[in-house]
Every structure is written in C-alpha cells, then in structure tokens.
mmCIF file of C-alpha atoms in Angstrom:
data_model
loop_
_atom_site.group_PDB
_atom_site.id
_atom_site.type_symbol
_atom_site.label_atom_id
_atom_site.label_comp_id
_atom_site.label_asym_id
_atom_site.label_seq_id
_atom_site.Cartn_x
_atom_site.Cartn_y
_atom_site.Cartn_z
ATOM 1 C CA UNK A 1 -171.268 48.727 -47.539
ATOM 2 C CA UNK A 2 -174.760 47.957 -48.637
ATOM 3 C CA UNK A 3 -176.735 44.849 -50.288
ATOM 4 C CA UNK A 4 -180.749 45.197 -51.335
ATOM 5 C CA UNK A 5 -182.697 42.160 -50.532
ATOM 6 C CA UNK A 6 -185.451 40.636 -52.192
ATOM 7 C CA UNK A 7 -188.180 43.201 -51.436
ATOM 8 C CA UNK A 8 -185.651 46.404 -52.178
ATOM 9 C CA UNK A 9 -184.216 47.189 -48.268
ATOM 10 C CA UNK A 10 -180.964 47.428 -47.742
ATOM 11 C CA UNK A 11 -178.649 45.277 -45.638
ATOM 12 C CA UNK A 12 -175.541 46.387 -43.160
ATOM 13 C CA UNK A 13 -172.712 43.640 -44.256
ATOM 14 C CA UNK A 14 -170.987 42.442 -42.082
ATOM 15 C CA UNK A 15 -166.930 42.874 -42.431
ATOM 16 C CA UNK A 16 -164.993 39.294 -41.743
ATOM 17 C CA UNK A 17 -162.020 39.926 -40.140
ATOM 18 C CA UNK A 18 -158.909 38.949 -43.004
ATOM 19 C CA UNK A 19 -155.989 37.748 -41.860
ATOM 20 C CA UNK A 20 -152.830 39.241 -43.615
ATOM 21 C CA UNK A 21 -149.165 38.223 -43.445
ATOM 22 C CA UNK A 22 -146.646 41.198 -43.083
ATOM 23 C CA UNK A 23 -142.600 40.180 -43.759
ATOM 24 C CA UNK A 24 -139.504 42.033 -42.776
ATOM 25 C CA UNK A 25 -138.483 44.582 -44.889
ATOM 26 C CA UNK A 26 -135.409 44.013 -47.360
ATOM 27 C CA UNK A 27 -136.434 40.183 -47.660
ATOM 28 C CA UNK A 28 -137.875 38.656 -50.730
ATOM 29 C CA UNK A 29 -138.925 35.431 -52.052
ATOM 30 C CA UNK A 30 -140.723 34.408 -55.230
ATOM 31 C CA UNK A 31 -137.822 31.455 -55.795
ATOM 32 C CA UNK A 32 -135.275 31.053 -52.749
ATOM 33 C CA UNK A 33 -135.612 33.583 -50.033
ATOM 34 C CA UNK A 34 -133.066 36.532 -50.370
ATOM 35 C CA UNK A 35 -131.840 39.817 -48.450
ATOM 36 C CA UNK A 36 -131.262 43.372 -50.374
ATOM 37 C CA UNK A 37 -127.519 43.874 -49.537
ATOM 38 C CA UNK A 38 -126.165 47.137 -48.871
ATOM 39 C CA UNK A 39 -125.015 47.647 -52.280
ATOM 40 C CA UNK A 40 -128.308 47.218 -53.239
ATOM 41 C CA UNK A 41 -128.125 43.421 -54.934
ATOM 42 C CA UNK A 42 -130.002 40.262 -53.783
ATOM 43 C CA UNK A 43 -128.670 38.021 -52.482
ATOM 44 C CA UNK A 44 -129.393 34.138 -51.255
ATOM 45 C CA UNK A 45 -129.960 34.742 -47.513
ATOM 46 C CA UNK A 46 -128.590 31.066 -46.508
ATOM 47 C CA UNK A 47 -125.660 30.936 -49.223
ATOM 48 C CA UNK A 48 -122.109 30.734 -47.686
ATOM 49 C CA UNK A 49 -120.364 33.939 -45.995
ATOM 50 C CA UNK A 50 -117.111 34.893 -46.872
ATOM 51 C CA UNK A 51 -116.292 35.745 -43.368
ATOM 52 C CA UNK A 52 -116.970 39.092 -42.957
ATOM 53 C CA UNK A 53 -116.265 40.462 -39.614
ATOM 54 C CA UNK A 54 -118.941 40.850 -37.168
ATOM 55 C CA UNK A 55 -117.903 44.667 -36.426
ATOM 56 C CA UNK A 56 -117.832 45.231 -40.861
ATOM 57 C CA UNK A 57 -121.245 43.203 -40.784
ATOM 58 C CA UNK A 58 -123.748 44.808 -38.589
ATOM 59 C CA UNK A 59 -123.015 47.641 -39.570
ATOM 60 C CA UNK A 60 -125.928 47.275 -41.917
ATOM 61 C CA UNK A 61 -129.222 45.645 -40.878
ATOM 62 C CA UNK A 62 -129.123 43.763 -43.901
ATOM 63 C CA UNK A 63 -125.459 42.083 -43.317
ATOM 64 C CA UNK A 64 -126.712 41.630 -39.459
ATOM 65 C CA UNK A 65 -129.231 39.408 -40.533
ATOM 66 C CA UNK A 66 -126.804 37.440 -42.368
ATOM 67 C CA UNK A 67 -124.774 37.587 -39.318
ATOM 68 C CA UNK A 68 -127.281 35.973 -36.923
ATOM 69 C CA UNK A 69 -128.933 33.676 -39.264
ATOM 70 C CA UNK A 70 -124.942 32.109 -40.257
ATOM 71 C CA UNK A 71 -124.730 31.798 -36.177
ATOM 72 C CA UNK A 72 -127.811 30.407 -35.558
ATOM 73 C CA UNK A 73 -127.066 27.630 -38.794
ATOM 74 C CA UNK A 74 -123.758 27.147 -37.872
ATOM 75 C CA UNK A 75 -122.671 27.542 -34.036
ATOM 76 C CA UNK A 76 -125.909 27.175 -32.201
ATOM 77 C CA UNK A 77 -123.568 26.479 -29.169
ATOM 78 C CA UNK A 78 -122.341 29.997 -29.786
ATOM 79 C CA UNK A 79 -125.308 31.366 -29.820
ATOM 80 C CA UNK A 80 -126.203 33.899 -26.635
ATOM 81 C CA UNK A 81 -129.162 32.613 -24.398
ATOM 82 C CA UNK A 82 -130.362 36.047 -22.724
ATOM 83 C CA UNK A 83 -131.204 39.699 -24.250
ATOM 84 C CA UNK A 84 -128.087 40.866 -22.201
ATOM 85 C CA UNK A 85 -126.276 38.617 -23.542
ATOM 86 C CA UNK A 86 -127.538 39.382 -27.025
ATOM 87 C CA UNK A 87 -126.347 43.144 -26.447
ATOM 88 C CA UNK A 88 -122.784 42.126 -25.400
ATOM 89 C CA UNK A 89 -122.667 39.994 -28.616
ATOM 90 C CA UNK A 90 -123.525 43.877 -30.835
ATOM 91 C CA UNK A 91 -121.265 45.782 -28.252
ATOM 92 C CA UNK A 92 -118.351 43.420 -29.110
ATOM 93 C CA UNK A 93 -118.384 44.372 -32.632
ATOM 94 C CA UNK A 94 -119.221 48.167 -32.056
ATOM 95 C CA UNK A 95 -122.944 47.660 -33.499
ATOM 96 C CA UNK A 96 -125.144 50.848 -33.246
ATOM 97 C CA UNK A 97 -127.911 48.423 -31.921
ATOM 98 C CA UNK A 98 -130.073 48.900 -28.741
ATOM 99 C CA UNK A 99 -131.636 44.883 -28.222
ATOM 100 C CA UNK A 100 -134.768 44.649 -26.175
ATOM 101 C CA UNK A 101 -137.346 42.052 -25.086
ATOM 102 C CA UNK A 102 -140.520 42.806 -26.385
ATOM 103 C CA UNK A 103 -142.477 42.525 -23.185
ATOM 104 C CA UNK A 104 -146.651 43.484 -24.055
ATOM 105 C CA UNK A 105 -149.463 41.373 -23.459
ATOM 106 C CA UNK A 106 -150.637 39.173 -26.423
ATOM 107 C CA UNK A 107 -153.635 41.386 -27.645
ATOM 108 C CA UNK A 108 -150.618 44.520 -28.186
ATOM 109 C CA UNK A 109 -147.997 42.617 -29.643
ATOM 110 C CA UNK A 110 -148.594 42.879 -33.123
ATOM 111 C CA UNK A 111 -148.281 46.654 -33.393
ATOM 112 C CA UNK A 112 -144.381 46.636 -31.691
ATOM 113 C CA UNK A 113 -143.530 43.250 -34.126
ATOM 114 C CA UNK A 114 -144.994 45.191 -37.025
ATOM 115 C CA UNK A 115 -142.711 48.276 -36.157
ATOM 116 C CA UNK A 116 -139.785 46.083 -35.964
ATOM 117 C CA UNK A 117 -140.362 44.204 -39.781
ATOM 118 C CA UNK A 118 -140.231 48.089 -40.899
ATOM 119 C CA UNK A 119 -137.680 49.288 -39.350
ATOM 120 C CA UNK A 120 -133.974 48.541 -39.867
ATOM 121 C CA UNK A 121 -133.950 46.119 -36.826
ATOM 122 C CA UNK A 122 -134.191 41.867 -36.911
ATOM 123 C CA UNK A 123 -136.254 39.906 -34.400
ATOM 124 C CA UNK A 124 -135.438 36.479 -33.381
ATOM 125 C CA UNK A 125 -137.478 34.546 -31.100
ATOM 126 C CA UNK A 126 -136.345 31.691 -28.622
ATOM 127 C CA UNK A 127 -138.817 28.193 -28.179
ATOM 128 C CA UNK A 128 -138.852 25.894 -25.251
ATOM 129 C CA UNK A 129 -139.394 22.474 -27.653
ATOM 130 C CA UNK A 130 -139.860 19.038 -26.978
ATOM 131 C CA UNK A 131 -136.055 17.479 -26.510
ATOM 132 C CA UNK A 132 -134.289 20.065 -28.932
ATOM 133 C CA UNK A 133 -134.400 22.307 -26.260
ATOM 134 C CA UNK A 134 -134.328 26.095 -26.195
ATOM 135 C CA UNK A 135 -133.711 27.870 -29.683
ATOM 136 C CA UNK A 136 -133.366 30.718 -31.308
ATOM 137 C CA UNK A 137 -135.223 31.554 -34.759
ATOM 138 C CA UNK A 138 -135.373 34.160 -37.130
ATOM 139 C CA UNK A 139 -138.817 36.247 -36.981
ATOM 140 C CA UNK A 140 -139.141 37.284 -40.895
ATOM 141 C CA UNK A 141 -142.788 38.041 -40.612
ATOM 142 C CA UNK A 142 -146.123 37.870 -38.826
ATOM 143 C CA UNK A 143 -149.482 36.644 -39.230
ATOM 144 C CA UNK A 144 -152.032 39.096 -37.695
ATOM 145 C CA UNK A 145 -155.947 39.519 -37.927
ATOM 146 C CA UNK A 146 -157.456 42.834 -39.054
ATOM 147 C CA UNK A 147 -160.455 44.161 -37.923
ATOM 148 C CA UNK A 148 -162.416 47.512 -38.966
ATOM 149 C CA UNK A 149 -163.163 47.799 -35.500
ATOM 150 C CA UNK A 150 -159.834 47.108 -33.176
ATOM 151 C CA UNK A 151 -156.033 46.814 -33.861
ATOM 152 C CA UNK A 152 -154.538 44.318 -35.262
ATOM 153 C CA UNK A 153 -154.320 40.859 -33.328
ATOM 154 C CA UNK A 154 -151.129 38.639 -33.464
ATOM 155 C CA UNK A 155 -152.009 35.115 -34.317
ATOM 156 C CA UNK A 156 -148.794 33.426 -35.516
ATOM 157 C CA UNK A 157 -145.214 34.403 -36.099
ATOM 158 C CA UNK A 158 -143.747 33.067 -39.152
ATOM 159 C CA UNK A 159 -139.949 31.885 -38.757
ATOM 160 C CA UNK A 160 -137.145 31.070 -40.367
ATOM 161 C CA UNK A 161 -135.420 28.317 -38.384
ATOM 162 C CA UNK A 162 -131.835 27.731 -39.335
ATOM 163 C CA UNK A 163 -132.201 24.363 -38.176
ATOM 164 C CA UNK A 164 -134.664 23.180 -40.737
ATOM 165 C CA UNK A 165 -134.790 23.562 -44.830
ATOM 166 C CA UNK A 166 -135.763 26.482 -46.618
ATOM 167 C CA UNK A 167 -138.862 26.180 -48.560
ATOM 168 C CA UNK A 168 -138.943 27.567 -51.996
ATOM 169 C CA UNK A 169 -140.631 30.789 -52.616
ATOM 170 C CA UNK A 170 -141.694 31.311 -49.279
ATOM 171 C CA UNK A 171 -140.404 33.535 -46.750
ATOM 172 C CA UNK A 172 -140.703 31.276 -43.670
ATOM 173 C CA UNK A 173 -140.193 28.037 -43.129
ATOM 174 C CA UNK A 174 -142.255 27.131 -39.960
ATOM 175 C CA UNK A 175 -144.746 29.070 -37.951
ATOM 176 C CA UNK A 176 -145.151 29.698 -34.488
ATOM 177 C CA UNK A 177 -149.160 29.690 -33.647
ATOM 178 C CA UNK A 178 -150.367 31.582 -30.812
ATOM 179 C CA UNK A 179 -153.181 30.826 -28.758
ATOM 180 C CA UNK A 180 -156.705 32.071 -29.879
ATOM 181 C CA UNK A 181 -158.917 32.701 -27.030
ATOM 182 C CA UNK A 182 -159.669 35.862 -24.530
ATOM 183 C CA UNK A 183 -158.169 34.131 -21.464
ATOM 184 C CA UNK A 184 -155.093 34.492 -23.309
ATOM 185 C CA UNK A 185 -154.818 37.756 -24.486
ATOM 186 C CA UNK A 186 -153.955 39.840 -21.326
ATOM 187 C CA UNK A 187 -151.183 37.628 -20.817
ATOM 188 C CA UNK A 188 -147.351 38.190 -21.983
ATOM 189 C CA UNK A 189 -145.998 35.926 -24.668
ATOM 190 C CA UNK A 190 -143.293 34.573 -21.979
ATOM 191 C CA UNK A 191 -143.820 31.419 -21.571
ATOM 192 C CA UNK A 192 -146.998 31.076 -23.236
ATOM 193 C CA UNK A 193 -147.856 27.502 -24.456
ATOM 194 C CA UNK A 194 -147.561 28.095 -28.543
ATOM 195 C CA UNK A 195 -147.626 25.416 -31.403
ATOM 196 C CA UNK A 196 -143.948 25.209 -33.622
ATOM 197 C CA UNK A 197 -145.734 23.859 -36.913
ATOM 198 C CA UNK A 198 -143.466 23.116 -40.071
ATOM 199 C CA UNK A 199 -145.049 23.778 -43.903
ATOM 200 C CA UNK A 200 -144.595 20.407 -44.376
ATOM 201 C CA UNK A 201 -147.200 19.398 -41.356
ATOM 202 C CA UNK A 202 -145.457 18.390 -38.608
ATOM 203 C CA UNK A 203 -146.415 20.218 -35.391
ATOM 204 C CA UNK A 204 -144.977 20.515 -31.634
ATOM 205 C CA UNK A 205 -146.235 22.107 -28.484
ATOM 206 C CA UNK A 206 -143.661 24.327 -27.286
ATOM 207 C CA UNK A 207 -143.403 27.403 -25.010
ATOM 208 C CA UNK A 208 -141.779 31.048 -26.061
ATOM 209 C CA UNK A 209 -139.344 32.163 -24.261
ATOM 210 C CA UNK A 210 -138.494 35.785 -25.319
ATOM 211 C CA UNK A 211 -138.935 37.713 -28.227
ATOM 212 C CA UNK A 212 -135.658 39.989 -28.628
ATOM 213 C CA UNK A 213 -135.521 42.936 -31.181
ATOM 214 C CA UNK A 214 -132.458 44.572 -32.709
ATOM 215 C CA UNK A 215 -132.774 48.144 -33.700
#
C-alpha cells in the first residue's frame, strides 16, 4: 500500500495493528444474548431451564452451555473447582467431552482460545478476585490484536459472568484485560495479575486461575 507525497514519491504505509473481537460460535446478540439450540431455534441463553438432565443436555454443545452457565447462576457452591474435577462433572452424565487446561504462554494463547470459540467446545475461566473469591465465568469471546507481521496477540477475554447482569445487545458482560508488555508474554496465564472490568466501569485487580476448555 502506497501514498505519493507532495513532490510525486511514493510512501510505504505503515499497517496499525486492529484489534478485533472474535465470539463463540452458535451465540448471538443484537437484543439479549442467545444460543442456536439443537433444533436449530434461538433461544435466551439466561431464560429459565426446564430441567433437562445433565446426561440429555450435553449431549449438544449448545445445551452444555446452558448447562454450565444455569450452574454457575444458580449453585456456584456446586460448581467444580479443578479441571479434574470438571471432567468427573461430563463423565457423570456420559458427555463425549475431553476438558483440558489451556496451559501456553501469553503471546500463544490466542490461537488455542480462537480454536475453541469455533469448535463445538465452551471455555470458562476461573478469577482469584478481591473478597468474592475464586469464580468461574463463561469465556464467549476474545479480544486479540492483529498484525500483518506476527500471530495474533491475546489482549482481553470477554466474559459472561453469571454473577452479574446481562447487558443488552452485547455478547459479554465484563472483560478480563491481560497485561500488555514483553515481560509478560513468555509467561503462562496462571496466575497472572489481570484486570476483571465491568461495561459499566467498575474495575478489579484479580489473578486467573485456569482457563479450562470443553471439547
């Protein structure tokens, strides 16, 4: 990409790195945020269940999100507190679901948390926060930075946290921001200091635990 100057040469530009959001497939959201249920109708993801079975729900990615978000909401004492634990919780119920801690350094992570938003899987992540405590939230989405040059670069997740109000025609409802700086890149998201910040403003330092994928 080109530009002439004043006297006729031409100019390199440079390319500005853009900064794109990429959401979880089957999710949508121009009023209140909704799934694509099996039988292909949308659906208001934080409506009430009709109790459905865990073993007839995750059977389908889309009723597993349901699932988890409904357990998260409503029994966060229920909730299981290690990946382990988290694959006990799909074995009970006969779930064709491997779950796995997404492990890489910083500057890889966007390209496994991008394959999990497209594939059939959901992603939760679990904060360290200020007197709430550990906790478990949705992952519906990431914000990464693009480059011509290098992969992509994870610089926020966006979350839906049970625990706080939906927002309307958005598909998250808080974000978690990573840190921005080389010193941080090589190391693994474990316990890295991050920033919980609401749409609404409100921000907290907190520290992420585990990311844990479902697929």
């Amino acid at each position: 990409m080109t530009s002439m100057n004043a006297s006729g040469d031409s100019q390199s530009l440079s390319i500005k790195p853009q900064l794109q959001h990429c959401f979880m497939a089957g999710l949508r959201f121009d009023t209140e945020l909704e799934y694509l249920e099996e039988q292909g109708r949308w659906e208001p993801l934080c409506s009430e269940q009709d109790g459905t079975s865990i073993a007839t729900a995750v059977q389908k990615k889309i009723s597993l999100l349901v699932r988890i978000n409904d357990l998260l909401r409503d029994a966060p004492q229920a909730v299981p507190e290690t990946t382990v634990e988290w694959q006990s919780w799909l074995d009970e119920a006969g779930a064709q679901y491997q779950a796995k801690t997404l492990e890489s350094s910083l500057h890889a992570m966007a390209q496994p948390l991008l394959k999990g938003l497209s594939s059939d899987g959901v992603m939760l992540v679990q904060l360290a926060l200020p007197i709430e405590g550990k906790r478990w939230m949705l992952v519906t989405g990431v914000e990464c930075e693009h480059s011509a040059t290098r992969p992509p670069k994870l610089r926020s997740l966006l979350v839906f946290d049970p625990q706080v109000p939906g927002v309307w025609a958005c598909g998250h409802n808080a974000r978690v921001a990573l840190p921005n700086n080389h010193k941080s890149d090589a190391l693994g998201l474990q316990h890295t200091l991050c920033i919980y910040r609401t749409l609404d403003g409100g921000y907290l330092a907190c520290t992420a635990q585990r990311i844990v994928a479902m697929y």
